[in-house]
């Protein structure tokens, strides 16, 4: 990921690699106005240390965002963090001893993989389908662990528009997941950076709110730690995220945060508070949603046009990422090197979303941070190196690859939906999506 | 420390507890101007993710500050962090496995103690005297460990105006420390937040620069990891610190930072860069030095006036903290509870600066963050609870305590300097300091 980030700085590269939202839409005059407001009212407070748990003014913003997620939270159960990433780190620091098991989705957030590794967790990844993590598979895995006398310390999930998979956990699975967590007394880390970035379909309740219903104690959850962030609805540069957690967990997170960075920046916390106070954050979010929706559609169209019939991809209802899978003879890590060298284009190779080397033929594509024209161009470029590889494979093996020819003339790249679905292990959504498109 | 922080929010409390500099001296109009400059020139960059290692514009500021510390550094060996605290955390994350030994000073920075604990390090504390950590004691400890087949992963030191001890490591000891580190191949973490806050005496070279001289490779050190921060020369609220480290260590710190918080805030990094670019940071620092120098003197005078002859304290040449030690029958944790309850005044109990319960009769007093009048009042209040305890002890035991009577009339509280020095284990500086004052 670090090499990815540094590559994005080469100006000629179009990068679909980063987890970057588009911050160019934020008005500079609003930035200046909000900072001047902070300066006029509380310069000394902004420049001073703040409380480890965060400033009260930001707590109010967090409660407001959570309410928009249909989730009631008590500010006493909230802790401000240095971005959402810090929640993952602090949760591991609080809970994980070397050798402890964390259950995650497959694929999972590439940025979580090294964090889990740093705490020497054993990560068990459950392959998703189009409804997210199959809870029966989860239960079977938990049973197998239990037979060995083991129990995970944590189930890590990104239920909405998963990073990198692009799929969303269905309501029945959400309900069942919190039941399983309660039955087996296992903590769930619900990573929800993109929940407010839905472009179609109805919002689904958070795991936190579902568990709180079952807990019945005034809206607070027993087993779900919620990770939220302002990164995707305002700015990642402010480095302000949050955790909502049961009090005993929150206490440990707070101790960990003291040791990690004492407090998150009051400069940026007060900026966030000023923004919420003097600007309609929902209208900016609406603008982002419109922008990203169009970009998602642009990427889906470009994939349809430029990727061969041998490729498959998810069709996310929101968020920032599409997960594309190529024939299994293509290694996307090698492909990235080639794509950067010959086409000045970048993506995240799929292997970084697994702990065990799987995902080698997949890639994560970010559609949110890049203009529509650049999306089309970037996908065209990636399509060229893919076609080159597919053609090369065909030449070498004599196999019929079905992807070296241009796709524009074919009505739908649905030659082998069943087989492709099996490769992807994302059958239902994929098929539905493709059927929808072919109507 | 967290409870301390929350107590400081009670408006009636005068707190000498926090590690807070004074940010009220920073002009709000300058804050507004700098932020407007960032807004005009680079809003989108400020609000976006930045590279994990930090923005190039801040590297330049860091190189400039390090040059003022007479230390040449290559930007390639620098990493921006979320405050200096994160350096301690990342160094532990990179180097420490459970049971590994860290050597630290006694007392040591209270904020490092829980971090070391979180990584399950075994902390060996070397009692300081007025010249800082005695290196012969360090070597003896290393020999004892070596006899057990063990070697520390890290020697942690705050050479300048130590937190909380207030003492400064002498030049011969600095030279010897880096020799020992090289001879035995042990990494040193040089924590130097206060180096630029010297109120008297000549600056001493950093351990980093001394090791770089011995390494002879163009200014870079082999065994010293340097921790710097803008917290005390500009603002802790920006949460921008840095590490300078040998490349193999830096690479590990960078990986750790990716997992911890991805990057430090570009909003505040660009603020720092704008500040250095358009304002003479040395003149603001000069102003802080004048302010803190006067406050240090005010605290020394107040201690002389209000603390009994049974108390001893250090006389720092810079920094922010005085370390005071009371008779050993007084427990400063209990004293703090009493001080808060009856006198609305706070300090850091000494025990938090040790891993093993030592320091129970000492306290850390911050003179930098509080106005002179409040310093005098706070020390007067603490003196009252101390006198109360001393008097109580005298009543209960019939002992002659020599501290319940007011001190104003006595020319110098030097009744038992040798004995007190033994209690403090800070003999030389203490005696010199007191002799200087009595001239």
CSV table of C-alpha atoms in Angstrom, one decimal, chain B:
chain,number,residue,atom,x,y,z
B,1,UNK,CA,-2.8,10.7,33.4
B,2,UNK,CA,-6.2,10.4,31.9
B,3,UNK,CA,-7.9,11.2,35.2
B,4,UNK,CA,-5.4,14.1,35.5
B,5,UNK,CA,-6.5,15.4,32.2
B,6,UNK,CA,-10.2,15.3,33.0
B,7,UNK,CA,-9.6,17.0,36.3
B,8,UNK,CA,-7.9,19.9,34.7
B,9,UNK,CA,-11.2,20.6,33.0
B,10,UNK,CA,-12.7,21.6,36.4
B,11,UNK,CA,-12.3,25.4,36.1
B,12,UNK,CA,-11.6,25.9,39.8
B,13,UNK,CA,-8.6,23.6,39.7
B,14,UNK,CA,-5.1,25.0,39.1
B,15,UNK,CA,-3.3,22.1,37.5
B,16,UNK,CA,0.4,21.7,37.5
B,17,UNK,CA,-0.3,18.1,36.3
B,18,UNK,CA,-0.4,18.2,32.5
B,19,UNK,CA,2.5,18.3,30.1
B,20,UNK,CA,0.9,21.4,28.6
B,21,UNK,CA,2.8,24.2,27.1
B,22,UNK,CA,1.1,27.6,26.9
B,23,UNK,CA,-0.7,28.0,23.6
B,24,UNK,CA,-2.5,31.2,24.6
B,25,UNK,CA,0.4,33.2,23.4
B,26,UNK,CA,-0.2,32.1,19.8
B,27,UNK,CA,-1.9,35.0,17.9
B,28,UNK,CA,-5.4,34.0,16.7
B,29,UNK,CA,-4.9,36.3,13.7
B,30,UNK,CA,-1.8,34.4,12.7
B,31,UNK,CA,-3.7,31.1,13.0
B,32,UNK,CA,-6.4,32.5,10.7
B,33,UNK,CA,-3.9,33.9,8.3
B,34,UNK,CA,-1.9,30.6,8.0
B,35,UNK,CA,-5.0,28.5,7.5
B,36,UNK,CA,-6.3,30.9,4.9
B,37,UNK,CA,-3.0,30.6,3.1
B,38,UNK,CA,-3.4,26.8,3.1
B,39,UNK,CA,-7.0,27.2,1.9
B,40,UNK,CA,-6.0,29.5,-0.9
B,41,UNK,CA,-3.2,27.3,-2.1
B,42,UNK,CA,-4.0,23.7,-1.3
B,43,UNK,CA,-7.3,22.9,0.3
B,44,UNK,CA,-7.7,19.6,-1.6
B,45,UNK,CA,-4.2,18.4,-0.5
B,46,UNK,CA,-4.9,19.4,3.1
B,47,UNK,CA,-8.1,17.4,3.2
B,48,UNK,CA,-6.8,14.4,1.4
B,49,UNK,CA,-4.7,11.4,2.7
B,50,UNK,CA,-1.0,12.1,2.7
B,51,UNK,CA,2.0,9.9,2.3
B,52,UNK,CA,2.7,7.8,5.4
B,53,UNK,CA,6.2,9.2,5.8
B,54,UNK,CA,4.9,12.8,5.8
B,55,UNK,CA,4.7,15.7,3.4
B,56,UNK,CA,7.9,17.0,1.9
B,57,UNK,CA,7.1,20.6,3.1
B,58,UNK,CA,7.2,19.5,6.7
B,59,UNK,CA,10.4,17.5,6.2
B,60,UNK,CA,12.0,20.9,5.4
B,61,UNK,CA,10.8,22.4,8.7
B,62,UNK,CA,12.1,19.3,10.6
B,63,UNK,CA,15.5,19.6,9.0
B,64,UNK,CA,15.6,23.3,10.0
B,65,UNK,CA,14.7,22.5,13.6
B,66,UNK,CA,17.3,19.7,13.8
B,67,UNK,CA,19.9,22.1,12.4
B,68,UNK,CA,19.1,24.4,15.3
B,69,UNK,CA,19.9,21.4,17.5
B,70,UNK,CA,23.3,21.2,15.8
B,71,UNK,CA,22.2,18.0,14.1
B,72,UNK,CA,22.3,17.4,10.4
B,73,UNK,CA,19.7,15.1,9.1
B,74,UNK,CA,18.7,13.7,5.7
B,75,UNK,CA,15.0,14.0,5.0
B,76,UNK,CA,15.1,10.4,3.7
B,77,UNK,CA,15.8,9.4,7.3
B,78,UNK,CA,12.9,11.3,8.7
B,79,UNK,CA,9.3,10.2,9.3
B,80,UNK,CA,6.5,12.5,10.4
B,81,UNK,CA,4.4,11.1,13.2
B,82,UNK,CA,1.2,11.9,15.1
B,83,UNK,CA,3.0,13.7,17.9
B,84,UNK,CA,6.2,12.5,19.6
B,85,UNK,CA,4.1,10.0,21.6
B,86,UNK,CA,3.6,8.0,18.4
B,87,UNK,CA,7.3,7.6,18.0
B,88,UNK,CA,7.5,5.8,21.3
B,89,UNK,CA,4.6,3.6,20.3
B,90,UNK,CA,5.9,2.8,16.9
B,91,UNK,CA,9.4,2.1,18.1
B,92,UNK,CA,7.9,-0.4,20.7
B,93,UNK,CA,5.7,-1.9,18.0
B,94,UNK,CA,8.7,-2.4,15.7
B,95,UNK,CA,11.2,-3.7,18.3
B,96,UNK,CA,9.5,-5.1,21.3
B,97,UNK,CA,8.3,-8.6,21.8
B,98,UNK,CA,6.7,-9.6,25.1
B,99,UNK,CA,9.4,-10.0,27.8
B,100,UNK,CA,12.0,-7.9,25.9
B,101,UNK,CA,14.0,-5.4,28.1
B,102,UNK,CA,13.8,-1.7,27.8
B,103,UNK,CA,16.3,0.4,29.8
B,104,UNK,CA,14.9,3.7,31.0
B,105,UNK,CA,15.8,6.5,33.4
B,106,UNK,CA,14.3,6.5,36.9
B,107,UNK,CA,12.1,8.5,37.0
B,108,UNK,CA,11.0,8.3,33.4
B,109,UNK,CA,8.3,10.0,31.3
B,110,UNK,CA,5.0,8.9,32.8
B,111,UNK,CA,3.4,8.7,29.3
B,112,UNK,CA,5.9,6.1,28.2
B,113,UNK,CA,5.2,3.7,31.1
B,114,UNK,CA,1.8,2.5,29.8
B,115,UNK,CA,3.2,2.2,26.2
B,116,UNK,CA,6.0,0.0,27.4
B,117,UNK,CA,3.5,-1.9,29.4
B,118,UNK,CA,1.2,-2.4,26.4
B,119,UNK,CA,4.0,-4.1,24.5
B,120,UNK,CA,4.7,-6.2,27.6
B,121,UNK,CA,8.3,-5.0,27.9
B,122,UNK,CA,10.3,-5.5,31.0
B,123,UNK,CA,11.4,-2.1,32.0
B,124,UNK,CA,14.7,-1.6,33.9
B,125,UNK,CA,15.0,1.8,35.3
B,126,UNK,CA,18.4,3.4,36.1
B,127,UNK,CA,18.2,5.9,38.9
B,128,UNK,CA,19.4,9.3,37.7
B,129,UNK,CA,21.6,11.8,39.5
B,130,UNK,CA,22.0,15.5,38.6
B,131,UNK,CA,23.9,14.6,35.4
B,132,UNK,CA,21.2,12.3,34.2
B,133,UNK,CA,21.5,8.6,33.8
B,134,UNK,CA,24.9,7.4,35.2
B,135,UNK,CA,26.4,5.4,32.4
B,136,UNK,CA,28.6,3.3,34.7
B,137,UNK,CA,25.3,2.2,36.3
B,138,UNK,CA,23.9,1.5,32.9
B,139,UNK,CA,26.9,-0.6,32.0
B,140,UNK,CA,26.7,-2.6,35.2
B,141,UNK,CA,23.1,-3.3,34.5
B,142,UNK,CA,23.9,-4.4,31.0
B,143,UNK,CA,26.6,-6.7,32.3
B,144,UNK,CA,24.2,-8.2,34.8
B,145,UNK,CA,21.7,-8.8,31.9
B,146,UNK,CA,24.4,-10.2,29.7
B,147,UNK,CA,25.3,-12.7,32.4
B,148,UNK,CA,21.7,-13.9,32.1
B,149,UNK,CA,22.1,-14.1,28.3
B,150,UNK,CA,19.9,-11.1,27.8
B,151,UNK,CA,20.3,-7.8,26.0
B,152,UNK,CA,17.9,-4.8,26.0
B,153,UNK,CA,16.2,-4.0,22.8
B,154,UNK,CA,16.2,-0.3,23.6
B,155,UNK,CA,17.7,2.3,25.9
B,156,UNK,CA,15.1,5.1,26.3
B,157,UNK,CA,16.4,8.5,27.5
B,158,UNK,CA,15.3,12.1,27.6
B,159,UNK,CA,18.7,13.8,27.8
B,160,UNK,CA,17.5,17.4,28.0
B,161,UNK,CA,15.5,18.8,31.0
B,162,UNK,CA,14.2,15.3,31.6
B,163,UNK,CA,10.5,14.7,32.0
B,164,UNK,CA,9.8,14.4,34.9
B,165,UNK,CA,13.3,14.7,36.6
B,166,UNK,CA,14.2,18.1,35.2
B,167,UNK,CA,17.9,17.1,34.9
B,168,UNK,CA,20.1,17.1,31.9
B,169,UNK,CA,22.6,14.4,30.8
B,170,UNK,CA,26.2,15.8,30.9
B,171,UNK,CA,28.4,15.8,27.8
B,172,UNK,CA,30.8,13.1,29.0
B,173,UNK,CA,27.8,10.8,29.7
B,174,UNK,CA,26.3,11.5,26.3
B,175,UNK,CA,29.6,10.6,24.7
B,176,UNK,CA,29.9,7.5,26.7
B,177,UNK,CA,26.3,6.4,26.1
B,178,UNK,CA,26.7,6.4,22.4
B,179,UNK,CA,30.0,4.5,22.7
B,180,UNK,CA,28.2,1.9,24.9
B,181,UNK,CA,25.4,1.7,22.4
B,182,UNK,CA,27.8,1.1,19.6
B,183,UNK,CA,30.0,-1.4,21.5
B,184,UNK,CA,27.0,-3.4,22.5
B,185,UNK,CA,24.9,-2.8,19.5
B,186,UNK,CA,21.9,-1.5,21.3
B,187,UNK,CA,19.4,1.0,19.9
B,188,UNK,CA,18.9,4.2,21.8
B,189,UNK,CA,15.6,6.2,21.7
B,190,UNK,CA,16.6,9.9,22.3
B,191,UNK,CA,13.4,11.6,23.3
B,192,UNK,CA,14.0,15.4,22.9
B,193,UNK,CA,10.9,17.5,23.0
B,194,UNK,CA,12.4,20.2,25.1
B,195,UNK,CA,15.9,20.7,23.6
B,196,UNK,CA,15.0,24.1,22.3
B,197,UNK,CA,13.6,25.3,25.6
B,198,UNK,CA,16.8,26.1,27.4
B,199,UNK,CA,16.8,29.0,29.8
B,200,UNK,CA,20.4,29.0,30.9
B,201,UNK,CA,23.7,27.2,30.2
B,202,UNK,CA,25.1,26.0,26.9
B,203,UNK,CA,23.3,23.6,24.6
B,204,UNK,CA,24.7,20.1,24.5
B,205,UNK,CA,25.0,18.0,21.4
B,206,UNK,CA,22.2,15.4,20.6
B,207,UNK,CA,23.0,11.7,21.0
B,208,UNK,CA,22.0,11.4,17.4
B,209,UNK,CA,24.8,13.8,16.3
B,210,UNK,CA,27.4,12.2,18.6
B,211,UNK,CA,26.6,8.8,17.2
B,212,UNK,CA,26.6,10.1,13.7
B,213,UNK,CA,30.2,11.5,14.3
B,214,UNK,CA,31.3,8.1,15.4
B,215,UNK,CA,29.5,6.4,12.5
B,216,UNK,CA,31.3,8.8,10.1
B,217,UNK,CA,28.7,8.2,7.4
B,218,UNK,CA,27.7,11.7,6.3
B,219,UNK,CA,25.7,12.8,9.4
B,220,UNK,CA,23.5,9.7,9.9
B,221,UNK,CA,23.4,7.7,13.1
B,222,UNK,CA,23.6,3.9,13.3
B,223,UNK,CA,22.2,3.3,16.8
B,224,UNK,CA,20.2,6.4,17.8
B,225,UNK,CA,16.5,6.9,17.0
B,226,UNK,CA,15.7,10.5,17.5
B,227,UNK,CA,12.2,11.7,18.6
B,228,UNK,CA,11.3,15.3,17.9
B,229,UNK,CA,8.1,17.2,18.0
B,230,UNK,CA,6.5,20.6,17.2
B,231,UNK,CA,4.4,20.2,20.4
B,232,UNK,CA,6.6,22.4,22.6
B,233,UNK,CA,8.0,24.9,20.1
B,234,UNK,CA,4.7,25.5,18.3
B,235,UNK,CA,1.6,23.5,19.4
B,236,UNK,CA,0.7,20.0,20.7
B,237,UNK,CA,-2.7,20.4,19.1
B,238,UNK,CA,-1.3,20.0,15.6
B,239,UNK,CA,-0.1,16.5,16.6
B,240,UNK,CA,3.0,16.6,14.5
B,241,UNK,CA,6.2,15.0,15.7
B,242,UNK,CA,8.9,13.1,13.9
B,243,UNK,CA,11.4,10.3,14.1
B,244,UNK,CA,14.9,10.3,12.6
B,245,UNK,CA,16.1,6.8,12.4
B,246,UNK,CA,18.5,4.5,10.6
B,247,UNK,CA,16.9,3.2,7.4
B,248,UNK,CA,16.1,-0.3,8.5
B,249,UNK,CA,14.4,1.0,11.6
B,250,UNK,CA,12.6,3.7,9.7
B,251,UNK,CA,11.2,1.1,7.3
B,252,UNK,CA,9.7,-0.8,10.2
B,253,UNK,CA,8.3,2.4,11.8
B,254,UNK,CA,6.7,3.3,8.5
B,255,UNK,CA,5.0,-0.1,8.3
B,256,UNK,CA,3.8,0.3,11.8
B,257,UNK,CA,2.4,3.8,11.1
B,258,UNK,CA,0.5,2.5,8.1
B,259,UNK,CA,-1.3,0.1,10.4
B,260,UNK,CA,-1.7,2.6,13.2
B,261,UNK,CA,-3.2,5.7,11.4
B,262,UNK,CA,-2.1,5.6,7.7
B,263,UNK,CA,-0.7,9.1,7.8
B,264,UNK,CA,-0.6,12.2,10.0
B,265,UNK,CA,-3.0,15.0,9.2
B,266,UNK,CA,-2.1,17.0,6.1
B,267,UNK,CA,-4.3,19.8,7.5
B,268,UNK,CA,-1.9,20.3,10.4
B,269,UNK,CA,1.2,19.4,8.5
B,270,UNK,CA,0.5,22.2,6.0
B,271,UNK,CA,-0.3,24.5,8.8
B,272,UNK,CA,3.2,23.8,10.3
B,273,UNK,CA,4.8,24.3,6.9
B,274,UNK,CA,2.9,27.6,6.3
B,275,UNK,CA,4.0,28.8,9.7
B,276,UNK,CA,7.7,28.0,9.1
B,277,UNK,CA,7.4,29.6,5.6
B,278,UNK,CA,5.8,32.8,6.5
B,279,UNK,CA,6.7,33.5,10.1
B,280,UNK,CA,9.9,33.6,12.1
B,281,UNK,CA,9.4,30.5,14.3
B,282,UNK,CA,12.6,31.3,16.3
B,283,UNK,CA,11.1,34.6,17.5
B,284,UNK,CA,8.0,32.8,18.8
B,285,UNK,CA,10.3,30.3,20.5
B,286,UNK,CA,12.3,33.1,22.0
B,287,UNK,CA,9.1,34.5,23.4
B,288,UNK,CA,8.2,31.1,24.9
B,289,UNK,CA,11.6,30.8,26.4
B,290,UNK,CA,11.3,34.1,28.1
B,291,UNK,CA,7.8,33.2,29.4
B,292,UNK,CA,8.8,29.8,30.7
B,293,UNK,CA,12.1,31.0,32.1
B,294,UNK,CA,10.2,33.5,34.3
B,295,UNK,CA,7.7,30.8,35.3
B,296,UNK,CA,10.4,28.4,36.2
B,297,UNK,CA,11.9,31.1,38.5
B,298,UNK,CA,8.5,31.8,39.9
B,299,UNK,CA,8.0,28.1,40.7
B,300,UNK,CA,11.4,27.8,42.3
B,301,UNK,CA,10.7,30.9,44.4
B,302,UNK,CA,7.3,29.5,45.4
B,303,UNK,CA,8.7,26.2,46.4
B,304,UNK,CA,11.3,27.9,48.5
B,305,UNK,CA,8.6,29.9,50.2
B,306,UNK,CA,5.8,27.3,50.6
B,307,UNK,CA,7.4,23.8,50.7
B,308,UNK,CA,9.0,22.7,54.0
B,309,UNK,CA,12.6,22.1,54.6
B,310,UNK,CA,11.7,18.4,54.4
B,311,UNK,CA,11.1,18.8,50.7
B,312,UNK,CA,13.7,18.8,47.9
B,313,UNK,CA,13.3,19.7,44.2
B,314,UNK,CA,15.3,19.9,41.1
B,315,UNK,CA,16.4,23.1,39.4
B,316,UNK,CA,16.0,22.5,35.6
B,317,UNK,CA,18.0,24.6,33.1
B,318,UNK,CA,15.1,24.3,30.7
B,319,UNK,CA,12.0,22.3,29.7
B,320,UNK,CA,8.8,22.4,31.6
B,321,UNK,CA,9.0,20.3,34.8
B,322,UNK,CA,10.3,20.4,38.3
B,323,UNK,CA,10.5,17.1,40.3
B,324,UNK,CA,9.9,17.6,44.0
B,325,UNK,CA,10.4,14.9,46.6
B,326,UNK,CA,8.8,14.9,50.0
B,327,UNK,CA,9.6,12.9,53.2
B,328,UNK,CA,9.1,9.3,52.5
B,329,UNK,CA,6.2,8.9,54.8
B,330,UNK,CA,4.1,11.0,52.4
B,331,UNK,CA,2.4,9.2,49.5
B,332,UNK,CA,1.8,11.7,46.8
B,333,UNK,CA,-1.0,9.7,45.3
B,334,UNK,CA,-2.9,10.1,48.5
B,335,UNK,CA,-1.7,13.7,48.7
B,336,UNK,CA,-3.2,14.4,45.3
B,337,UNK,CA,-6.6,13.2,46.3
B,338,UNK,CA,-6.4,15.5,49.3
B,339,UNK,CA,-5.0,18.4,47.3
B,340,UNK,CA,-7.8,18.1,44.8
B,341,UNK,CA,-10.5,17.8,47.4
B,342,UNK,CA,-9.5,20.5,49.8
B,343,UNK,CA,-7.3,22.9,47.7
B,344,UNK,CA,-8.4,22.5,44.0
B,345,UNK,CA,-4.8,21.9,42.9
B,346,UNK,CA,-3.3,19.1,40.8
B,347,UNK,CA,0.1,17.6,40.1
B,348,UNK,CA,1.4,14.2,38.8
B,349,UNK,CA,2.2,11.7,41.6
B,350,UNK,CA,5.7,10.4,41.3
B,351,UNK,CA,4.7,6.8,41.2
B,352,UNK,CA,3.5,7.2,37.6
B,353,UNK,CA,7.1,7.7,36.5
B,354,UNK,CA,8.2,4.3,37.7
B,355,UNK,CA,7.2,0.8,36.7
B,356,UNK,CA,7.7,-0.7,40.2
B,357,UNK,CA,5.9,1.6,42.7
B,358,UNK,CA,8.9,3.7,43.5
B,359,UNK,CA,8.5,7.5,43.4
B,360,UNK,CA,5.7,7.4,45.9
B,361,UNK,CA,6.9,10.5,47.7
B,362,UNK,CA,7.7,12.6,44.7
B,363,UNK,CA,5.7,14.7,42.3
B,364,UNK,CA,6.0,16.3,38.9
B,365,UNK,CA,5.2,20.0,38.7
B,366,UNK,CA,4.6,21.7,35.3
B,367,UNK,CA,5.7,25.4,35.4
B,368,UNK,CA,5.3,26.1,31.6
B,369,UNK,CA,1.5,25.9,31.2
B,370,UNK,CA,0.4,28.1,34.1
B,371,UNK,CA,0.6,31.9,34.6
B,372,UNK,CA,3.1,33.1,37.3
B,373,UNK,CA,0.4,34.2,39.7
B,374,UNK,CA,-1.3,30.8,39.4
B,375,UNK,CA,2.0,29.0,40.0
B,376,UNK,CA,2.6,30.8,43.2
B,377,UNK,CA,-1.0,30.1,44.3
B,378,UNK,CA,-0.8,26.4,43.3
B,379,UNK,CA,2.5,25.8,45.1
B,380,UNK,CA,1.1,27.6,48.2
B,381,UNK,CA,-1.9,25.3,48.1
B,382,UNK,CA,0.2,22.2,47.7
B,383,UNK,CA,2.5,23.5,50.4
B,384,UNK,CA,-0.5,23.7,52.7
B,385,UNK,CA,-1.5,20.0,52.2
B,386,UNK,CA,2.2,19.0,52.6
B,387,UNK,CA,2.5,20.9,55.8
B,388,UNK,CA,-0.7,19.4,57.1
B,389,UNK,CA,0.6,15.9,56.4
B,390,UNK,CA,4.0,16.7,57.9
B,391,UNK,CA,2.4,18.1,60.9
B,392,UNK,CA,0.1,15.1,61.2
B,393,UNK,CA,3.1,12.8,61.0
B,394,UNK,CA,4.9,14.8,63.7
B,395,UNK,CA,1.8,14.7,66.0
B,396,UNK,CA,1.4,10.9,65.5
B,397,UNK,CA,5.1,10.0,65.9
B,398,UNK,CA,6.5,12.8,67.9
B,399,UNK,CA,9.2,13.2,65.2
B,400,UNK,CA,10.7,16.6,64.5
B,401,UNK,CA,9.7,17.2,61.0
B,402,UNK,CA,10.9,20.8,60.5
B,403,UNK,CA,8.3,21.6,57.9
B,404,UNK,CA,5.0,22.6,59.6
B,405,UNK,CA,6.3,26.1,60.4
B,406,UNK,CA,6.3,28.7,57.6
B,407,UNK,CA,9.5,29.0,55.7
B,408,UNK,CA,9.5,32.7,54.9
B,409,UNK,CA,11.7,33.8,57.8
B,410,UNK,CA,14.5,31.3,57.2
B,411,UNK,CA,17.2,32.3,54.9
B,412,UNK,CA,17.6,28.9,53.2
B,413,UNK,CA,15.9,25.6,53.6
B,414,UNK,CA,19.2,23.7,53.7
B,415,UNK,CA,19.0,22.2,57.1
B,416,UNK,CA,20.0,18.7,56.0
B,417,UNK,CA,21.3,18.9,52.4
B,418,UNK,CA,23.3,15.7,52.6
B,419,UNK,CA,20.4,13.6,53.9
B,420,UNK,CA,17.9,15.1,51.5
B,421,UNK,CA,20.3,14.5,48.7
B,422,UNK,CA,20.5,10.9,49.6
B,423,UNK,CA,16.7,10.7,49.6
B,424,UNK,CA,16.5,12.3,46.2
B,425,UNK,CA,19.4,10.5,44.7
B,426,UNK,CA,20.0,13.7,42.8
B,427,UNK,CA,22.9,14.9,44.9
B,428,UNK,CA,25.2,17.0,42.7
B,429,UNK,CA,22.8,19.3,40.9
B,430,UNK,CA,20.8,19.6,44.0
B,431,UNK,CA,23.7,20.7,46.1
B,432,UNK,CA,25.1,23.0,43.4
B,433,UNK,CA,21.7,24.5,42.8
B,434,UNK,CA,21.1,25.2,46.4
B,435,UNK,CA,24.6,26.6,46.9
B,436,UNK,CA,24.1,28.9,44.0
B,437,UNK,CA,20.9,30.1,45.4
B,438,UNK,CA,22.4,30.7,48.8
B,439,UNK,CA,25.2,32.9,47.5
